[in-house]
GROMACS .gro file of C-alpha atoms in nm:
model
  359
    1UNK     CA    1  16.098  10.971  13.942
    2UNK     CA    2  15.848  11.112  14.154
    3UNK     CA    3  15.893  11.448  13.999
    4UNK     CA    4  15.839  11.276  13.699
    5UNK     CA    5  15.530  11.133  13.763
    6UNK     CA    6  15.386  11.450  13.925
    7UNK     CA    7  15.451  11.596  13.605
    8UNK     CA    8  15.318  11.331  13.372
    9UNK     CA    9  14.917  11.461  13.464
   10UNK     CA   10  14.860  11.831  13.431
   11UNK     CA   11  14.571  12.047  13.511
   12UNK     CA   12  14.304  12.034  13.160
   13UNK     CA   13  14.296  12.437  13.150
   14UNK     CA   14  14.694  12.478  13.171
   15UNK     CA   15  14.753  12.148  12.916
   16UNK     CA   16  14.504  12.291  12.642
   17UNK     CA   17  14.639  12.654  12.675
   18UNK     CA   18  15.017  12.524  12.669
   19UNK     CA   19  14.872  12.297  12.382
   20UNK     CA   20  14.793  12.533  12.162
   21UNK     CA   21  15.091  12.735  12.196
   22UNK     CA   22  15.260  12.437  12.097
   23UNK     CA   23  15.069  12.434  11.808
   24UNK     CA   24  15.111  12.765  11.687
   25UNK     CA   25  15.455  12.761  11.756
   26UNK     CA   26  15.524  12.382  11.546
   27UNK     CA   27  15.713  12.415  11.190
   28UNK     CA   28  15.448  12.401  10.912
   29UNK     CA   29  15.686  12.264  10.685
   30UNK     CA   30  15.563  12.419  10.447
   31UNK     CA   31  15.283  12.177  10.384
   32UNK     CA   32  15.537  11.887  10.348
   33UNK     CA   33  15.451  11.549  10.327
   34UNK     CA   34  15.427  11.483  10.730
   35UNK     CA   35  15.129  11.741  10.745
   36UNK     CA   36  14.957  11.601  10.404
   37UNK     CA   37  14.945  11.273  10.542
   38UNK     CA   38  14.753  11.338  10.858
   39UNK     CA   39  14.403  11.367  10.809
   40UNK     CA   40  14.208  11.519  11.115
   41UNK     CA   41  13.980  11.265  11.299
   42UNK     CA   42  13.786  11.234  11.627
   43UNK     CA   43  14.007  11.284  11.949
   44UNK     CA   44  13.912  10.891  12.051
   45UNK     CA   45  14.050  10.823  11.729
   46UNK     CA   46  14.415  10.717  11.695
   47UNK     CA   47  14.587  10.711  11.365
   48UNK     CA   48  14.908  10.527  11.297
   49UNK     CA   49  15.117  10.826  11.287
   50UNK     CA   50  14.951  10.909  11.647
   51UNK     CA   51  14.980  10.538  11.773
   52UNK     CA   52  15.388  10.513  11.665
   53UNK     CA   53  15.435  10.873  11.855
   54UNK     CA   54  15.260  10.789  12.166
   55UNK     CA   55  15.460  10.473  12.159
   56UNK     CA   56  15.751  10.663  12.135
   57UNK     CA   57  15.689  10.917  12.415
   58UNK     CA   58  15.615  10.642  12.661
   59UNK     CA   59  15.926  10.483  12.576
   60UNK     CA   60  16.143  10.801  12.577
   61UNK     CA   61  15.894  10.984  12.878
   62UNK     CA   62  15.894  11.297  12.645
   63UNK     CA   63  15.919  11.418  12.349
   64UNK     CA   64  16.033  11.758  12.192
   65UNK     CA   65  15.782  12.014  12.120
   66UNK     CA   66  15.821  11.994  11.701
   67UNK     CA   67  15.804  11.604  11.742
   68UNK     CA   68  15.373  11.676  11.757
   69UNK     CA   69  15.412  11.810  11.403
   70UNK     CA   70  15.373  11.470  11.200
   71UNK     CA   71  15.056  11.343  11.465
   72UNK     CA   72  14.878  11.704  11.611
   73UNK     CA   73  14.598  11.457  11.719
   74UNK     CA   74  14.791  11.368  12.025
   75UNK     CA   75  14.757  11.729  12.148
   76UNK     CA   76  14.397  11.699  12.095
   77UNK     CA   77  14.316  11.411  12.227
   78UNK     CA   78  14.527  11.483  12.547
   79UNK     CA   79  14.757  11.199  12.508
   80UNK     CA   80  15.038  11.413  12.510
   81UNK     CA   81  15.107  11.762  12.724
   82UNK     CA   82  15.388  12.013  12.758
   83UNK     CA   83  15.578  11.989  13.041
   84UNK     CA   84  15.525  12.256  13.301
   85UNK     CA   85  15.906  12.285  13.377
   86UNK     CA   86  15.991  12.331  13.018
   87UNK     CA   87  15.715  12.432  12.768
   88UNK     CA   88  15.926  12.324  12.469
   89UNK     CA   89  15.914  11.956  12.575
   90UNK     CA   90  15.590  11.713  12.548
   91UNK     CA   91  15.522  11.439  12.821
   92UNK     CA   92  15.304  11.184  12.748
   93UNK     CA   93  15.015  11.169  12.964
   94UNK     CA   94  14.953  10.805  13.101
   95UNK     CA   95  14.759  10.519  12.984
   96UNK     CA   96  14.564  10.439  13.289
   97UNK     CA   97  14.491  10.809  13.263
   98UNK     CA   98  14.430  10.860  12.905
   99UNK     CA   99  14.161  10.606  12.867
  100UNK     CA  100  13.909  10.683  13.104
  101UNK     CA  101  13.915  11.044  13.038
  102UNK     CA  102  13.848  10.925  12.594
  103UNK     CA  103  13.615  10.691  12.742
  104UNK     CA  104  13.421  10.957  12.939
  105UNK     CA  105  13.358  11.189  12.623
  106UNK     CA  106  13.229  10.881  12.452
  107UNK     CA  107  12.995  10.783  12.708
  108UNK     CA  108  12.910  11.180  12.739
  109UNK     CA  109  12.825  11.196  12.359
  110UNK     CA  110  12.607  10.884  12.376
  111UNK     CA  111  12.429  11.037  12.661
  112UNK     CA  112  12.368  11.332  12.484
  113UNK     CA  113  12.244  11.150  12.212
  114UNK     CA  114  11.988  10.931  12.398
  115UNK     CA  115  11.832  11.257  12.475
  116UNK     CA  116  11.789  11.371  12.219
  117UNK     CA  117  11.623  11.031  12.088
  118UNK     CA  118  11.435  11.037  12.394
  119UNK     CA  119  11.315  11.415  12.340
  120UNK     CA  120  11.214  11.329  11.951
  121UNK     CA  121  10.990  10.998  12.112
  122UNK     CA  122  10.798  11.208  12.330
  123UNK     CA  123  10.755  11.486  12.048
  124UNK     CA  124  10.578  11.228  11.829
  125UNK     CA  125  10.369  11.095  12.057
  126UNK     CA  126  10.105  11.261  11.975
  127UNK     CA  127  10.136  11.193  11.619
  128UNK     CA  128  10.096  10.859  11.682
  129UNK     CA  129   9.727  10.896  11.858
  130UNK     CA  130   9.652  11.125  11.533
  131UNK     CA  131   9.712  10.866  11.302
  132UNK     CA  132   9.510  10.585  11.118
  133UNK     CA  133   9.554  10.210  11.304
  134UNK     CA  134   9.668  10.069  10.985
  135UNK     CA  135   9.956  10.280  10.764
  136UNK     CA  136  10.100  10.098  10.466
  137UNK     CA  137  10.459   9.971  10.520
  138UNK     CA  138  10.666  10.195  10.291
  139UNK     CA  139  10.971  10.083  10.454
  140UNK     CA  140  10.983   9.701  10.319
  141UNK     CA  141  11.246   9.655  10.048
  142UNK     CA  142  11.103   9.669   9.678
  143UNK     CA  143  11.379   9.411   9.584
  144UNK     CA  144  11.448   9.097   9.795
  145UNK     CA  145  11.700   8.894   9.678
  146UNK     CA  146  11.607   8.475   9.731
  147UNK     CA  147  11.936   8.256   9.725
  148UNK     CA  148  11.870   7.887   9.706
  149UNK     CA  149  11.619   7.653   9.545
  150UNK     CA  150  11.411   7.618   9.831
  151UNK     CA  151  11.339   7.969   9.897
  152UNK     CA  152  11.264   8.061   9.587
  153UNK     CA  153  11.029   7.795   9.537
  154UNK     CA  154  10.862   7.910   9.877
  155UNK     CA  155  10.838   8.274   9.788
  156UNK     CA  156  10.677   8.175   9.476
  157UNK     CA  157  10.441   7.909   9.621
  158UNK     CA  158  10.326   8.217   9.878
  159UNK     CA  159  10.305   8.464   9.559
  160UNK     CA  160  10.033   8.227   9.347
  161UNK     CA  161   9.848   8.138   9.703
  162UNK     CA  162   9.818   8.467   9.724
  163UNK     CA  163   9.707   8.567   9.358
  164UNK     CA  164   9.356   8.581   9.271
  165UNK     CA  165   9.332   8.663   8.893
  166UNK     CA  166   9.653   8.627   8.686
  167UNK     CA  167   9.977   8.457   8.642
  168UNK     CA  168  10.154   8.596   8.334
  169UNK     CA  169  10.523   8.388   8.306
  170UNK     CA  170  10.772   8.335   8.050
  171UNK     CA  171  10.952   7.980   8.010
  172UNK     CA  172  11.212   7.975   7.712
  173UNK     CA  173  11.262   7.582   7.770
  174UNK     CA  174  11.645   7.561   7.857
  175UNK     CA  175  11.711   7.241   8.026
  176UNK     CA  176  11.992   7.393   8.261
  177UNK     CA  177  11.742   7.631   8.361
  178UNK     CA  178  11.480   7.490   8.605
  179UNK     CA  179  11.153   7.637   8.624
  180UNK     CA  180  11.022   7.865   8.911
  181UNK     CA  181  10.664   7.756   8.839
  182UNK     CA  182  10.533   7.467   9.025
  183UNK     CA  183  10.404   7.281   8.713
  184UNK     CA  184  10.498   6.957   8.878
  185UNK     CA  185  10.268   7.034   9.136
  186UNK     CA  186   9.923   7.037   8.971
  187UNK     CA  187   9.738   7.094   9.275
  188UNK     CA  188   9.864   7.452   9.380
  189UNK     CA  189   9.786   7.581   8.985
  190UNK     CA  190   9.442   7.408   9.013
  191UNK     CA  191   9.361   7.550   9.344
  192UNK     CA  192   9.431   7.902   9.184
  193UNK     CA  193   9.213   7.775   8.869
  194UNK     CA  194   8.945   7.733   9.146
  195UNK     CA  195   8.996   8.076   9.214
  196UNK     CA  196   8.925   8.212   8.885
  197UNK     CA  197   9.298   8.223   8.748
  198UNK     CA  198   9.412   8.273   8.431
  199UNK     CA  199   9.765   8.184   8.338
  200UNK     CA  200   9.961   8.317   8.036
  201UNK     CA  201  10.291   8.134   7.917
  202UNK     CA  202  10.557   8.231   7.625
  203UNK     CA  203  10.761   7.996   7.537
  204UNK     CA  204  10.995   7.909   7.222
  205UNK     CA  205  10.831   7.670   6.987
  206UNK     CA  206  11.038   7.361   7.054
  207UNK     CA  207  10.958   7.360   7.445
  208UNK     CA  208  10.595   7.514   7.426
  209UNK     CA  209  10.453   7.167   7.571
  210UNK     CA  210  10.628   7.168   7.873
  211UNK     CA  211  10.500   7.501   7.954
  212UNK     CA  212  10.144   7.370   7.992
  213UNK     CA  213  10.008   7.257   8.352
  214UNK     CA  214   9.914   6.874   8.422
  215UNK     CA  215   9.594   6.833   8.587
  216UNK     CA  216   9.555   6.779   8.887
  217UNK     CA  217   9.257   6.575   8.935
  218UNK     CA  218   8.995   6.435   8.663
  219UNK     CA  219   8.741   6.576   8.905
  220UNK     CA  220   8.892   6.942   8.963
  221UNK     CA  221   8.843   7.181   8.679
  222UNK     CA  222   9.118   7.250   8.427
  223UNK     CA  223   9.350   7.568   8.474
  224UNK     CA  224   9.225   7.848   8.218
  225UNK     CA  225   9.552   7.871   8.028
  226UNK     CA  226   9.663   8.015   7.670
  227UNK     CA  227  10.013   7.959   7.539
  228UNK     CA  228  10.218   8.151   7.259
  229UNK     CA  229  10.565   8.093   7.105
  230UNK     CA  230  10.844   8.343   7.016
  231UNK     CA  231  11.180   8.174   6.849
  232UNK     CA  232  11.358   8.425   7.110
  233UNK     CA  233  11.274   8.475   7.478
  234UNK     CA  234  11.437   8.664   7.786
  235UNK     CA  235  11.524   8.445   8.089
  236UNK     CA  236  11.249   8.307   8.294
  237UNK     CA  237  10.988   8.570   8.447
  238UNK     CA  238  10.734   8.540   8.679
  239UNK     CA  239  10.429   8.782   8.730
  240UNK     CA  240  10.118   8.744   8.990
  241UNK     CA  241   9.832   8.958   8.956
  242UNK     CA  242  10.093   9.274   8.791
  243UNK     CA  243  10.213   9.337   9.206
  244UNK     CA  244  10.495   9.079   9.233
  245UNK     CA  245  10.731   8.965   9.012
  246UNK     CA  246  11.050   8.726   8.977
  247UNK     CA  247  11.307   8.734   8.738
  248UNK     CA  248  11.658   8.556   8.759
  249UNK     CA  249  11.965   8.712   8.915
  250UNK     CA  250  12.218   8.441   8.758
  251UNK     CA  251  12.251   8.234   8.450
  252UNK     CA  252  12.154   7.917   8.673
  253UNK     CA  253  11.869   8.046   8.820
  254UNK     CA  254  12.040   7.972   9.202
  255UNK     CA  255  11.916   8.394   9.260
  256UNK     CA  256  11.613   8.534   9.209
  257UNK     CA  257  11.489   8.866   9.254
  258UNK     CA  258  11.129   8.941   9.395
  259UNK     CA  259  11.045   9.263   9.258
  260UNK     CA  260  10.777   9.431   9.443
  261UNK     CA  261  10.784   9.805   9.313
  262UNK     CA  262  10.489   9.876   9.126
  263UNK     CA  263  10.719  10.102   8.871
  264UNK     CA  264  10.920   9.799   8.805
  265UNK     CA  265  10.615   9.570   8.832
  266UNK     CA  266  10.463   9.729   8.566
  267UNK     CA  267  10.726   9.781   8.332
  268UNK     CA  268  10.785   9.430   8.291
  269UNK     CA  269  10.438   9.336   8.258
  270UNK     CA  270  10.404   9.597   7.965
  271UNK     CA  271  10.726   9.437   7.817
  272UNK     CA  272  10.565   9.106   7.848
  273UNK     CA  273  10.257   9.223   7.688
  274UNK     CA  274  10.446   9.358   7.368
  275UNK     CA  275  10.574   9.018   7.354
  276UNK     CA  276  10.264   8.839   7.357
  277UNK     CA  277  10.069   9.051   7.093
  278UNK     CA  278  10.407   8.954   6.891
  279UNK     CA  279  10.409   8.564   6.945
  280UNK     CA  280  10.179   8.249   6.798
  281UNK     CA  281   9.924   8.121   6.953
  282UNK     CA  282   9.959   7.774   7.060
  283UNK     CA  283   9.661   7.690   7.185
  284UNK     CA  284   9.360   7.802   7.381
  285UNK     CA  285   9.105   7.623   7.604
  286UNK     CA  286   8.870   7.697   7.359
  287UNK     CA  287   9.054   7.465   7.137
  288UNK     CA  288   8.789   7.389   6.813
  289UNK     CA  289   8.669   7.022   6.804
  290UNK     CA  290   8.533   7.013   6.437
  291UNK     CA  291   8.224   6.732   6.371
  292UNK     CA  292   8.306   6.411   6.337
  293UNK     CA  293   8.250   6.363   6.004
  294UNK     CA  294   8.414   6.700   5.903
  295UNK     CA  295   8.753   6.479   5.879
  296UNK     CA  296   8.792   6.190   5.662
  297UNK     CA  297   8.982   5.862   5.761
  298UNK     CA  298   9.247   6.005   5.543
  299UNK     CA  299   9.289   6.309   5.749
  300UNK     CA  300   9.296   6.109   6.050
  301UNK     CA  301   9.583   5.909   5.971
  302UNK     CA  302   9.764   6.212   5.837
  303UNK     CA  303   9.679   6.386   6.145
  304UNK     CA  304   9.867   6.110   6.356
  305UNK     CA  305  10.127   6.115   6.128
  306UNK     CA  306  10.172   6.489   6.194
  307UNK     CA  307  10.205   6.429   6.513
  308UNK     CA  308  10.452   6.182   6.521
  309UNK     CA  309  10.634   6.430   6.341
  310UNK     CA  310  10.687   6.278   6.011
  311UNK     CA  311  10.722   6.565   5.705
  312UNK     CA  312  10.478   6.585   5.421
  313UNK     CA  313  10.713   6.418   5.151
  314UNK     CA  314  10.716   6.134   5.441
  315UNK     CA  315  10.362   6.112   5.465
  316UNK     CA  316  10.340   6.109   5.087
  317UNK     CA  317  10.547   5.808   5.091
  318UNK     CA  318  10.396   5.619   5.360
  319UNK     CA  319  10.057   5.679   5.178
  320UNK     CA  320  10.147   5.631   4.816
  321UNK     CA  321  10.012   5.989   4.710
  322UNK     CA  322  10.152   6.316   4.584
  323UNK     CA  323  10.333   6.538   4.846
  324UNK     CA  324  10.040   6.862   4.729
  325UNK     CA  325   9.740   6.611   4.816
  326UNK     CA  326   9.912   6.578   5.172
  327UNK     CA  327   9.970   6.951   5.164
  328UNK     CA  328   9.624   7.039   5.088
  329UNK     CA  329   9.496   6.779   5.379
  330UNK     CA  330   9.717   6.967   5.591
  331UNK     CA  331   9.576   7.284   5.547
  332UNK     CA  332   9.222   7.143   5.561
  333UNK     CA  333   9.290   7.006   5.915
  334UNK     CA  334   9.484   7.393   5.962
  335UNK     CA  335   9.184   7.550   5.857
  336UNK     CA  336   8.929   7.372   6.042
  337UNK     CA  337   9.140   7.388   6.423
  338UNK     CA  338   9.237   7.712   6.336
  339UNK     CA  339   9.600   7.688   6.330
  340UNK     CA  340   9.845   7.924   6.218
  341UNK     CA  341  10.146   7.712   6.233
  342UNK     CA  342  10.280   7.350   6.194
  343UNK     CA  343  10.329   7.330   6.608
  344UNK     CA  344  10.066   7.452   6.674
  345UNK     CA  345   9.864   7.228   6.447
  346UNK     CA  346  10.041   6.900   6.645
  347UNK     CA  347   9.885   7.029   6.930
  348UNK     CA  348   9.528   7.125   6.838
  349UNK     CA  349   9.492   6.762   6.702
  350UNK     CA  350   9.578   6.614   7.022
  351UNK     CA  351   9.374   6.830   7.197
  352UNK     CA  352   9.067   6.826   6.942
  353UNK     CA  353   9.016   6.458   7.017
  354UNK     CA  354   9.063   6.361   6.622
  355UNK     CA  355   9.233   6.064   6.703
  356UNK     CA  356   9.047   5.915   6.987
  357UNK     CA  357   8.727   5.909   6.746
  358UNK     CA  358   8.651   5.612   6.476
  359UNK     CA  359   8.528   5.654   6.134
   0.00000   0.00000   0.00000
């Protein structure tokens, strides 16, 4: 046993030259299957084919020489040696052996590498004296993903704080879809109003009115906003001042990505401005507010009738008069709002202030 074990450790320079002998002098086989599946890897590396023939030369103490064929990483990495009595034999070196001396070319590598990381610091120090106090980051990620309602709704509470001159947002009006702009809280879109904001909304026809802002105060000025309709709409989109940008990630709207690339930026503004020179106006602040007695009482109760949605033929009914006289009142009021559709009419009444006024 003690010849053994004086055996089992053999000088490095005699092991790697008795190594590659062994090497040369192993079977090819003919580039079998044993040598396609080995694929060559680091020494500190051990493969399964390696691990199961280490295993085995422990239990057996050696091995023979053509045994190496099917794991040649074991020669490599040291693990096993020829046998200086008998060249054709391999003894596998041992584990309390083995591992400090993989360990130690780690830990020699790593050194190595921390000088050269230390050697590349001190080259650019210099650099750093030579240049400006205050370099854009080009490193941050153009595309941040937001998961969950309440950090979307922060990112986008922090992108119209931060915007100074535009909002421009789409809002197709489904009702599983909540919306990413904080239109139930009046204050934050008045406080950008304040700022000189202008926000632009599509939205389909049917949902246009919940696209609008409340106000936030009777004393705080009212949000400069304009509103057109398209019968189809993309998924919600968000853009502040054409730098950032939000669009959903899932049908749900539970992932958003912030987009802050100004190629991608851009693109989707231009997409939402081909949209918009497409779409109906709904309304605009400057909503027209003809005189008061540019509307007769007739018009006034057809104009609440409109907007209680009744159709001309019921108007006609309710009123005891031909469904064209309706028609042509109905185009008077069109003309004189400046409406371009029936929607849009229901809305420029209620804003014109027609109905608060008495004949």
């Amino acid at each position: 046993m003690q010849d053994a074990a004086a055996r089992a450790v053999v000088p490095a320079p005699v092991a790697a030259e008795r190594a590659t002998r062994l090497r040369m002098a192993a079977p090819a086989h003919g580039g079998g299957p044993s040598e396609r599946r080995h694929v060559p890897h680091e020494p500190e590396e051990l493969c399964e084919a390696g691990r199961a023939l280490y295993a085995r030369a422990l239990r057996e103490c050696r091995l023979r020489g053509d045994a190496v064929a099917d794991a040649p990483c074991l020669l490599d990495s040291g693990l096993l040696h020829p046998d200086a009595d008998d060249p054709d034999w391999l003894l596998p070196t041992p584990p309390l052996v083995a591992l400090p001396r993989l360990l130690a070319g780690i830990e020699a590598r790593v050194a190595r590498q921390r000088g050269r990381a230390s050697r590349l610091a001190s080259a650019f120090e210099p650099f750093l004296q030579l240049a400006p106090a205050a370099v854009p980051d080009t490193t941050a990620s153009p595309v941040t993903v937001l998961k969950g309602t309440t950090r979307i709704r922060r990112a986008v509470h922090q992108a119209l704080a931060d915007a100074s001159h535009e909002v421009l947002g789409i809002h197709p009006g489904d009702p599983d879809r909540p919306q990413m702009l904080p239109h139930n809280e009046p204050w934050r879109m008045a406080d950008f109003g304040e700022r000189g904001g202008r926000l632009r909304t599509l939205s389909r026809p049917e949902s246009a009115f919940d696209s609008l802002p409340s106000r936030a105060h009777p004393g705080r000025p009212v949000l400069s906003c304009e509103v057109r309709t398209l019968d189809e709409l993309p998924p919600c989109l968000l853009i502040f001042d054409r730098a950032i940008a939000f669009i959903p990630a899932v049908d749900d709207g539970g992932i958003v990505f912030e987009l802050r690339s100004p190629a991608l930026v851009g693109y989707l503004a231009t997409a939402f401005d081909i949209m918009w020179r497409l779409a109906t106006p709904l309304f605009r602040d400057d909503t027209p507010r003809p005189p008061v007695h540019a509307v007769s009482q007739v018009q006034r109760v057809i104009a609440r009738m409109l907007t209680e949605g009744h159709t001309d033929a019921e108007i006609a009914h309710r009123l005891d008069m031909n469904v064209r006289t309706v028609r042509l009142h109905v185009a008077k009021l069109a003309s004189l709002l400046g409406s371009s559709s029936r929607t849009q009419l229901g809305f420029l009444i209620g804003r014109s202030g027609l109905l608060d006024r008495h004949a």
